mmCIF file of C-alpha atoms and ligand atoms in Angstrom:
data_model
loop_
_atom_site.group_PDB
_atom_site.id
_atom_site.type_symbol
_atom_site.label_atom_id
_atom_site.label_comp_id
_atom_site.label_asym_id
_atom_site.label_seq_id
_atom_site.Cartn_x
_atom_site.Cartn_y
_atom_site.Cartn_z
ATOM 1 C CA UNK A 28 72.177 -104.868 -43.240
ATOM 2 C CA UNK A 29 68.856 -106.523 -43.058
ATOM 3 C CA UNK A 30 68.269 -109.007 -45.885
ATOM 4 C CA UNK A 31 65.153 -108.667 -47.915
ATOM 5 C CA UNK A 32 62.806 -110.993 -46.389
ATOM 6 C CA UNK A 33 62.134 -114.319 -48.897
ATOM 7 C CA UNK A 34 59.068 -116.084 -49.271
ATOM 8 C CA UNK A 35 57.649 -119.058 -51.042
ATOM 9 C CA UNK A 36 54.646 -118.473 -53.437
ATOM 10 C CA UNK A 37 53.714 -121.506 -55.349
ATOM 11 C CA UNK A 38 57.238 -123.418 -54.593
ATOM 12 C CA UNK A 39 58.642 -120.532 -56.153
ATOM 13 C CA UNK A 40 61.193 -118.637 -54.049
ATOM 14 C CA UNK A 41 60.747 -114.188 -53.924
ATOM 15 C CA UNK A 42 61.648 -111.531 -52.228
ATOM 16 C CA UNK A 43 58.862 -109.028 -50.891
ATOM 17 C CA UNK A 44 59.421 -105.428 -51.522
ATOM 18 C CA UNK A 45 58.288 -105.074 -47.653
ATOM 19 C CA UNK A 46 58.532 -100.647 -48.015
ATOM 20 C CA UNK A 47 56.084 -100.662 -50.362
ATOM 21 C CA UNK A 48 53.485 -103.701 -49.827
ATOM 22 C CA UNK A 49 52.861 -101.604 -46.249
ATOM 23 C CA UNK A 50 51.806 -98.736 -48.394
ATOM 24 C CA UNK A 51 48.516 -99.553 -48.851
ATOM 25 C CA UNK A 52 46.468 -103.039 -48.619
ATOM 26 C CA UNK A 53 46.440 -105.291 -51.451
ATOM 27 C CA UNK A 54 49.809 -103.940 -53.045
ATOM 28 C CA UNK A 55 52.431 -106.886 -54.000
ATOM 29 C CA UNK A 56 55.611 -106.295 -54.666
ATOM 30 C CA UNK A 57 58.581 -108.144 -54.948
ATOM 31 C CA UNK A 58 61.071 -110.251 -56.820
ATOM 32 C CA UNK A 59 61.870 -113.716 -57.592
ATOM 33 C CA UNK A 60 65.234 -115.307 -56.427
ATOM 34 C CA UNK A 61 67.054 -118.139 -58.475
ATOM 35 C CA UNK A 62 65.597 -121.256 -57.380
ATOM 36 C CA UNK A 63 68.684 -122.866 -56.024
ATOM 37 C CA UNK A 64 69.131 -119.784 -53.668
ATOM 38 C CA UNK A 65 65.605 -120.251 -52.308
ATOM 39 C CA UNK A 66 64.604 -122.492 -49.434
ATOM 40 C CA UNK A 67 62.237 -124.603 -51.362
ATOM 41 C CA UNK A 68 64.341 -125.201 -54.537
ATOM 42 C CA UNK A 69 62.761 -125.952 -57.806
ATOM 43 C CA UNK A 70 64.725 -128.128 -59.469
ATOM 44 C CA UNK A 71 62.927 -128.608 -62.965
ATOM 45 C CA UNK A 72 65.003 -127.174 -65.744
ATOM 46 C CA UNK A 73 64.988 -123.865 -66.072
ATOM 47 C CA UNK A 74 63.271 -123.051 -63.356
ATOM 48 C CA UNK A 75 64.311 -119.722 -62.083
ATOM 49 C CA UNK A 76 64.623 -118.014 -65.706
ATOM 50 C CA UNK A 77 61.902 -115.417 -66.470
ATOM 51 C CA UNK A 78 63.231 -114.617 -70.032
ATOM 52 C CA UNK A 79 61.584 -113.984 -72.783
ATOM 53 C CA UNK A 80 64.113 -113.966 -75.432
ATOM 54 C CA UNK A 81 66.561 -116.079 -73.860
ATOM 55 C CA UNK A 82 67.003 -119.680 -73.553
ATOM 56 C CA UNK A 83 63.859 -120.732 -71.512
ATOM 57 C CA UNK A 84 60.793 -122.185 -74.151
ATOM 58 C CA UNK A 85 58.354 -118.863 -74.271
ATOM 59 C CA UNK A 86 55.662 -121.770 -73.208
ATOM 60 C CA UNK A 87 56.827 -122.395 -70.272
ATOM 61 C CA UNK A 88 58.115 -119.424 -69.341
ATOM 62 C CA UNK A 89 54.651 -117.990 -69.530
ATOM 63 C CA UNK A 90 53.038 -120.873 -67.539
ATOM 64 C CA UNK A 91 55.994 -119.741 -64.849
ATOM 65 C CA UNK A 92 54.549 -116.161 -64.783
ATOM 66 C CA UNK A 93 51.247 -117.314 -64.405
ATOM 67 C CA UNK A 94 52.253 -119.486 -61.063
ATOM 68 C CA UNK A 95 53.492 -116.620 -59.729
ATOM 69 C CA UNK A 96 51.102 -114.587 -60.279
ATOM 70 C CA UNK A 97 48.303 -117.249 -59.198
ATOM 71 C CA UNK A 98 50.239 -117.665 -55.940
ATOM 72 C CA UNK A 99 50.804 -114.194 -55.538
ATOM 73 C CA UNK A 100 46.727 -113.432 -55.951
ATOM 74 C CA UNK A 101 46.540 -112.590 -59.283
ATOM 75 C CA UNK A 102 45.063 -114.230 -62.624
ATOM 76 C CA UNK A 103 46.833 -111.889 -65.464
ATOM 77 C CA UNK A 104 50.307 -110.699 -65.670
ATOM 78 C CA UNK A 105 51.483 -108.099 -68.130
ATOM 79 C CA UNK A 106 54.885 -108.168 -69.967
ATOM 80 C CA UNK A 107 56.682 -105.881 -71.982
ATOM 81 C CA UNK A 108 59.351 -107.263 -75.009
ATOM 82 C CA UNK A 109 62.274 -105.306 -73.017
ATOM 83 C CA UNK A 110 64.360 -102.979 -75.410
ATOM 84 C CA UNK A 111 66.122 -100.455 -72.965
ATOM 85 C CA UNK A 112 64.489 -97.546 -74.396
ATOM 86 C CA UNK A 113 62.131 -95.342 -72.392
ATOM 87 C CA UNK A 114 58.783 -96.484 -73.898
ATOM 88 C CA UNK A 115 55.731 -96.706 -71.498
ATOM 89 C CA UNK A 116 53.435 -99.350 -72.257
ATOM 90 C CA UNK A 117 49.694 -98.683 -71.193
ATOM 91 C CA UNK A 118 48.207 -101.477 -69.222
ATOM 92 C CA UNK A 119 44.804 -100.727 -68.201
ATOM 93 C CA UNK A 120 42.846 -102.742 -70.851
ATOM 94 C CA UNK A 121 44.218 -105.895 -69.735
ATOM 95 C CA UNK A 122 42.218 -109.076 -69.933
ATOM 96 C CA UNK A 123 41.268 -111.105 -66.842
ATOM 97 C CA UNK A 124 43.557 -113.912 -67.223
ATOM 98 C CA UNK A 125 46.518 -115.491 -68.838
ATOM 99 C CA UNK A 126 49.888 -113.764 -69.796
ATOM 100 C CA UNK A 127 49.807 -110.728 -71.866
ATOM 101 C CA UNK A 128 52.519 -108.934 -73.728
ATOM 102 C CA UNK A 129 51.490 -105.897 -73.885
ATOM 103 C CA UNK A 130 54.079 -104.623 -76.629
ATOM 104 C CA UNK A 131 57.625 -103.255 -76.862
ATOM 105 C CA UNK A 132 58.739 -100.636 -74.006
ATOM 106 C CA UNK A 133 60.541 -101.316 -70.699
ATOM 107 C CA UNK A 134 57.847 -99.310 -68.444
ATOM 108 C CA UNK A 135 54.419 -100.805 -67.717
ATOM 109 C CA UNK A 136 51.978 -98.485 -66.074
ATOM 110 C CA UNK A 137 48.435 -98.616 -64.808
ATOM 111 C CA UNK A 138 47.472 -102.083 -64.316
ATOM 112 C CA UNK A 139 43.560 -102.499 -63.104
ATOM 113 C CA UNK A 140 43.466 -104.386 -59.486
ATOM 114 C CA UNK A 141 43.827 -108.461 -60.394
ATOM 115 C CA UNK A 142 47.056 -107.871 -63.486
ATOM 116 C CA UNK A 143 50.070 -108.419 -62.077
ATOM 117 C CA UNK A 144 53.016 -106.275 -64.106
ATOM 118 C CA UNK A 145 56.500 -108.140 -64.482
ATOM 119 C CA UNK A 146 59.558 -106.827 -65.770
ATOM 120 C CA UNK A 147 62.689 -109.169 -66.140
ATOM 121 C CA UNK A 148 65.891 -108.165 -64.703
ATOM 122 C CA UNK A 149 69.827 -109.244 -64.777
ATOM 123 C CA UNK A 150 71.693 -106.738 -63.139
ATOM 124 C CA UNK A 151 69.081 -103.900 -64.438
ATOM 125 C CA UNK A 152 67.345 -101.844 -61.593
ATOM 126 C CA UNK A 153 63.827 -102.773 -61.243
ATOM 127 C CA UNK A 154 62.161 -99.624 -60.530
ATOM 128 C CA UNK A 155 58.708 -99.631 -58.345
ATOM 129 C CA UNK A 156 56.209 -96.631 -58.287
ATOM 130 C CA UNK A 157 53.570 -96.322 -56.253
ATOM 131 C CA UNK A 158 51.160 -93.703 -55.616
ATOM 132 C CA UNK A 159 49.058 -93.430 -52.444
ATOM 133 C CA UNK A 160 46.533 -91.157 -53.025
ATOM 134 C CA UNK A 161 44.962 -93.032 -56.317
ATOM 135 C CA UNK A 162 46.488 -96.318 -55.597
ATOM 136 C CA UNK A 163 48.327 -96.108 -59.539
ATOM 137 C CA UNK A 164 51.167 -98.723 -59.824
ATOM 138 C CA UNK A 165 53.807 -98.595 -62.505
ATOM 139 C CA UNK A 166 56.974 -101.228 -62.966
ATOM 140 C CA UNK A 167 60.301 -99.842 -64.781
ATOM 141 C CA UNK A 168 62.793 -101.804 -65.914
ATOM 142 C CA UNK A 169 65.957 -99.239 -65.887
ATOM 143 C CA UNK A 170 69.418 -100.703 -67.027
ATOM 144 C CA UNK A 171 71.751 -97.425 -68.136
ATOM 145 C CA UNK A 172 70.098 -96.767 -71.318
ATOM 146 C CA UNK A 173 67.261 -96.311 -70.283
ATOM 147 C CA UNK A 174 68.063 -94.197 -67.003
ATOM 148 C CA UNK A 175 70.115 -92.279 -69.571
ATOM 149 C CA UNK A 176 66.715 -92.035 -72.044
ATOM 150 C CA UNK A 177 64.815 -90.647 -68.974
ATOM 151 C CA UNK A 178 62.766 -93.694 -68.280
ATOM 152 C CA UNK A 179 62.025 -92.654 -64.189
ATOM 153 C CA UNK A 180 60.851 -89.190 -65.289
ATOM 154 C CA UNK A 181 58.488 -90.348 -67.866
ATOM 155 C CA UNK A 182 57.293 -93.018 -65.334
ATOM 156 C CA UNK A 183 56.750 -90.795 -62.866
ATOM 157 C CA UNK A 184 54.721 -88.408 -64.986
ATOM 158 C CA UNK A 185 52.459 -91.130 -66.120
ATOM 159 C CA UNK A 186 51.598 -91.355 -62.351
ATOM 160 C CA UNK A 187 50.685 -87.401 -61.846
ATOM 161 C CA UNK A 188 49.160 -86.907 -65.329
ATOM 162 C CA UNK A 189 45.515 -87.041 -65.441
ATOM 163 C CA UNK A 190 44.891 -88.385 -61.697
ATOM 164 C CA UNK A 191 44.580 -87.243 -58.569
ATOM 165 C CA UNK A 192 48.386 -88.137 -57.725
ATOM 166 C CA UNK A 193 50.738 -85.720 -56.588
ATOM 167 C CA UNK A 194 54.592 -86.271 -55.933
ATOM 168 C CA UNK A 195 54.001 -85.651 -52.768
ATOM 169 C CA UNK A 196 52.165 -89.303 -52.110
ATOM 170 C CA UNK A 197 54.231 -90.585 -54.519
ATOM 171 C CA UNK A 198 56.803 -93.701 -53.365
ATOM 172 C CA UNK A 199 59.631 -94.989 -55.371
ATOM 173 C CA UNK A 200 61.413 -98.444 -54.420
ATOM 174 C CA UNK A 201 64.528 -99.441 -56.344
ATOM 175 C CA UNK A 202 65.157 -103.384 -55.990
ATOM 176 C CA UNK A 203 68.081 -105.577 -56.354
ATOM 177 C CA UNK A 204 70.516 -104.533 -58.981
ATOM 178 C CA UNK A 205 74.449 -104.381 -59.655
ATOM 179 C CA UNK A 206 75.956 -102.359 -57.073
ATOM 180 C CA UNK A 207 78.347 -99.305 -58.022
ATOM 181 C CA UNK A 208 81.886 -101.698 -57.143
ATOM 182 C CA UNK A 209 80.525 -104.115 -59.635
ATOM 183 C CA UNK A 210 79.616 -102.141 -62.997
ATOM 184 C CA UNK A 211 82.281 -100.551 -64.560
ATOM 185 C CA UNK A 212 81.404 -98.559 -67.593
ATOM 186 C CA UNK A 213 83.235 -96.767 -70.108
ATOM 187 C CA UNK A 214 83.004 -92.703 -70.754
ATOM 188 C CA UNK A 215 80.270 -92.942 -73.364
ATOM 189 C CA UNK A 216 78.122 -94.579 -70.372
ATOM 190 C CA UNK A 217 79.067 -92.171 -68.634
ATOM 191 C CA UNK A 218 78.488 -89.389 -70.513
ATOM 192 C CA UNK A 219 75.169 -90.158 -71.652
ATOM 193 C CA UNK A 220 74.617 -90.667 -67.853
ATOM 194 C CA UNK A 221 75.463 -87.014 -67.203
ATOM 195 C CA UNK A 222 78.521 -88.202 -65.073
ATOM 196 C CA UNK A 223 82.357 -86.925 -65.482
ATOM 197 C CA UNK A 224 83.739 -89.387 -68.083
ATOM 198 C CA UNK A 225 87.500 -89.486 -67.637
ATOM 199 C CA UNK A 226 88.024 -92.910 -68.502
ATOM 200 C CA UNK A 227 86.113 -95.673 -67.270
ATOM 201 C CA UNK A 228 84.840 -95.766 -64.081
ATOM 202 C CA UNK A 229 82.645 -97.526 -61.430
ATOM 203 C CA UNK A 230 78.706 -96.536 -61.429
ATOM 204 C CA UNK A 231 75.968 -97.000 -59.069
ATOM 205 C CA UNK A 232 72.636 -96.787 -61.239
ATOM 206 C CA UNK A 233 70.477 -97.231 -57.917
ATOM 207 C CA UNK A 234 72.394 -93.888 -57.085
ATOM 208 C CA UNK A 235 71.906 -91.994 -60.372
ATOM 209 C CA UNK A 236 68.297 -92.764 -60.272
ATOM 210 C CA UNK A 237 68.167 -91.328 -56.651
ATOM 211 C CA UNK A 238 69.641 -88.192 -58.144
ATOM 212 C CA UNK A 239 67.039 -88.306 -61.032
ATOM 213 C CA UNK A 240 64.546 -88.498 -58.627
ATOM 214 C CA UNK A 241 65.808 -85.421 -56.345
ATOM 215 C CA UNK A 242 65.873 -83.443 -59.973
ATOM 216 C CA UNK A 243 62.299 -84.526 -60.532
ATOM 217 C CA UNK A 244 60.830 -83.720 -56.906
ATOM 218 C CA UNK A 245 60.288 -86.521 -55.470
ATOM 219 C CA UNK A 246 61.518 -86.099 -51.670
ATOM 220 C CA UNK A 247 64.435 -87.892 -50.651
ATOM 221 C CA UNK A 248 61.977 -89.739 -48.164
ATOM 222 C CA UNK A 249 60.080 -91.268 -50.551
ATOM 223 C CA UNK A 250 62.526 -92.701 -52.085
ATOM 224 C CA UNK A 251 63.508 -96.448 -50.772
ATOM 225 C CA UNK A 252 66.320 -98.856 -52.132
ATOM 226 C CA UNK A 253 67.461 -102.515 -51.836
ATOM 227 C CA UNK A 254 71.162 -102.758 -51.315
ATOM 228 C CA UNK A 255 71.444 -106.163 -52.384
ATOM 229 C CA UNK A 256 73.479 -106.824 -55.265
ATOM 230 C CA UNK A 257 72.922 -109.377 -58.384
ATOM 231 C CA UNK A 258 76.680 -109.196 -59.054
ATOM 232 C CA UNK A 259 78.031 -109.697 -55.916
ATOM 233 C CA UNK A 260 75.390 -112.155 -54.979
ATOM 234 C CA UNK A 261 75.135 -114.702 -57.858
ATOM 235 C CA UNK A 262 74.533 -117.021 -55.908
ATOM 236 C CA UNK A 263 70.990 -115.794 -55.260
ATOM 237 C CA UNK A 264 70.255 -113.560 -58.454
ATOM 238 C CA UNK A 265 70.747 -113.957 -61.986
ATOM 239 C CA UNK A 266 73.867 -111.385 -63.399
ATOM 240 C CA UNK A 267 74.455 -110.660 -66.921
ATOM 241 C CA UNK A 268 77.928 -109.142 -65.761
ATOM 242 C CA UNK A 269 78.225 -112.551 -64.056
ATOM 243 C CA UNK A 270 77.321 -115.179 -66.666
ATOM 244 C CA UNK A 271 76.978 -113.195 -69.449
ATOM 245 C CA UNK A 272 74.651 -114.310 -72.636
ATOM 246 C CA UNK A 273 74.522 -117.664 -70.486
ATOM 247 C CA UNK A 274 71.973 -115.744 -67.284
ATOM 248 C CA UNK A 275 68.613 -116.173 -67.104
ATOM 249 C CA UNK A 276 66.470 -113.219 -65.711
ATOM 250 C CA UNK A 277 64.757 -112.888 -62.464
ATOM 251 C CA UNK A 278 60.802 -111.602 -62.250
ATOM 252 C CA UNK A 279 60.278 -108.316 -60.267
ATOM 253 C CA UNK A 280 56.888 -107.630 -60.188
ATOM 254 C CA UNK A 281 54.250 -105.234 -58.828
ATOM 255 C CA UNK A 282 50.205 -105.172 -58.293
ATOM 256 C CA UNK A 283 46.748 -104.820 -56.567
ATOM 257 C CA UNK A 284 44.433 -107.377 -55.744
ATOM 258 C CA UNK A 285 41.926 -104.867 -54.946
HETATM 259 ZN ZN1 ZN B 23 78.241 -105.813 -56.450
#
């Protein structure tokens, strides 16, 4: 397996979504790693926790999106308040600067070029779409509930509708998420999942989203997917399943400069 390549931006340690920033120039994609994991470790407090609602001041987590963001080429970034529903928020009258939060909703869709769009993760897939054709972006964050409330389906029409998009120019990267030995669920997960639920059993979101997208029409070779896991790798990534109420979240993000 190759690892996901890691670079620094601003002293702040990511991992580049290489399959999709090749798509076309001036897309950035990625994820942030916990600090300690990184090469250039941050040591300040806190550091590596993108959270809005957690532990980490709302001050200064904002000032951390907006070094990414600076480092990364960008001057605004665009939040949702995470609920793990299957809300789209709408981001295309962003202003040119600072941190916005946009509203409540776990999808953030077309971003103009210069707003960076962040969702924070913990085991949750982060879920990239990309279209070539009109160069739309949109960032999902896609932990079972929202899989389960159709979250990659509405994303992915928010891409076609209105535009000159098609499916067929349409790419889908899944990042770094719990991996199917790691997240056991009980039958009502699985149920609502669409999955046999004879008990509990083990379940690979990354996997049921690939399905999704096969159901939706989005060929099989468009589709792309880390195999990294936050789980198995806490050393590197934050895991609820791992430190429970205790983890801070990691930054996936997604954008054009241009
Ligand atoms: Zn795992």
């Amino acid at each position: 397996m190759t690892p996901d390549p890691a670079t620094v931006v601003e002293g702040i340690d990511v991992l580049r979504a290489t399959e999709l920033e090749t798509v076309y120039p001036g897309l950035v994609a990625g994820m942030t790693i916990r600090p300690d994991a990184g090469v250039h470790a941050d040591s300040r407090a806190g550091a590596g926790d993108y959270g809005l609602s957690g532990g980490s001041d709302a001050w200064a987590v904002s000032e951390r999106f907006e070094r990414l963001a600076r480092g990364l080429g960008f001057a605004c970034v665009a939040v949702g308040r995470q609920v793990h529903g299957a809300d789209l928020l709408d981001v295309e009258a962003a202003p040119p600067a600072g941190t916005w939060v946009v509203g409540t909703g776990d999808g953030l869709v077309r971003p103009p070029p210069g707003c960076l769009l962040v969702v924070t993760v913990a085991d949750c897939v982060p879920v990239y779409l990309v279209e070539a054709e009109s160069g739309h972006v949109a960032l999902l964050h896609a932990g079972w509930r929202g899989v389960a409330a159709g979250i990659l389906r509405r994303g992915v029409e928010s891409m076609i509708a209105g535009s000159s998009g098609s499916l067929a120019s349409l790419r889908l990267h899944l990042g770094p998420a719990i991996c199917g030995d790691c997240y056991e669920v009980g039958p009502e997960v699985l149920t609502m999942l669409g999955l046999d639920a004879d008990g509990s059993a083990q379940v690979d979101l990354r996997q049921v989203l690939r399905r999704q997208a096969a159901e939706i029409g989005i060929p099989p070779a468009c589709v792309t997917s880390s195999r990294r896991c936050t789980r198995c790798e806490a050393d590197s990534f934050h895991s609820y399943r791992a430190a429970g109420d205790e983890a801070g979240r990691m930054a996936a993000f997604l954008g054009r400069t241009s």
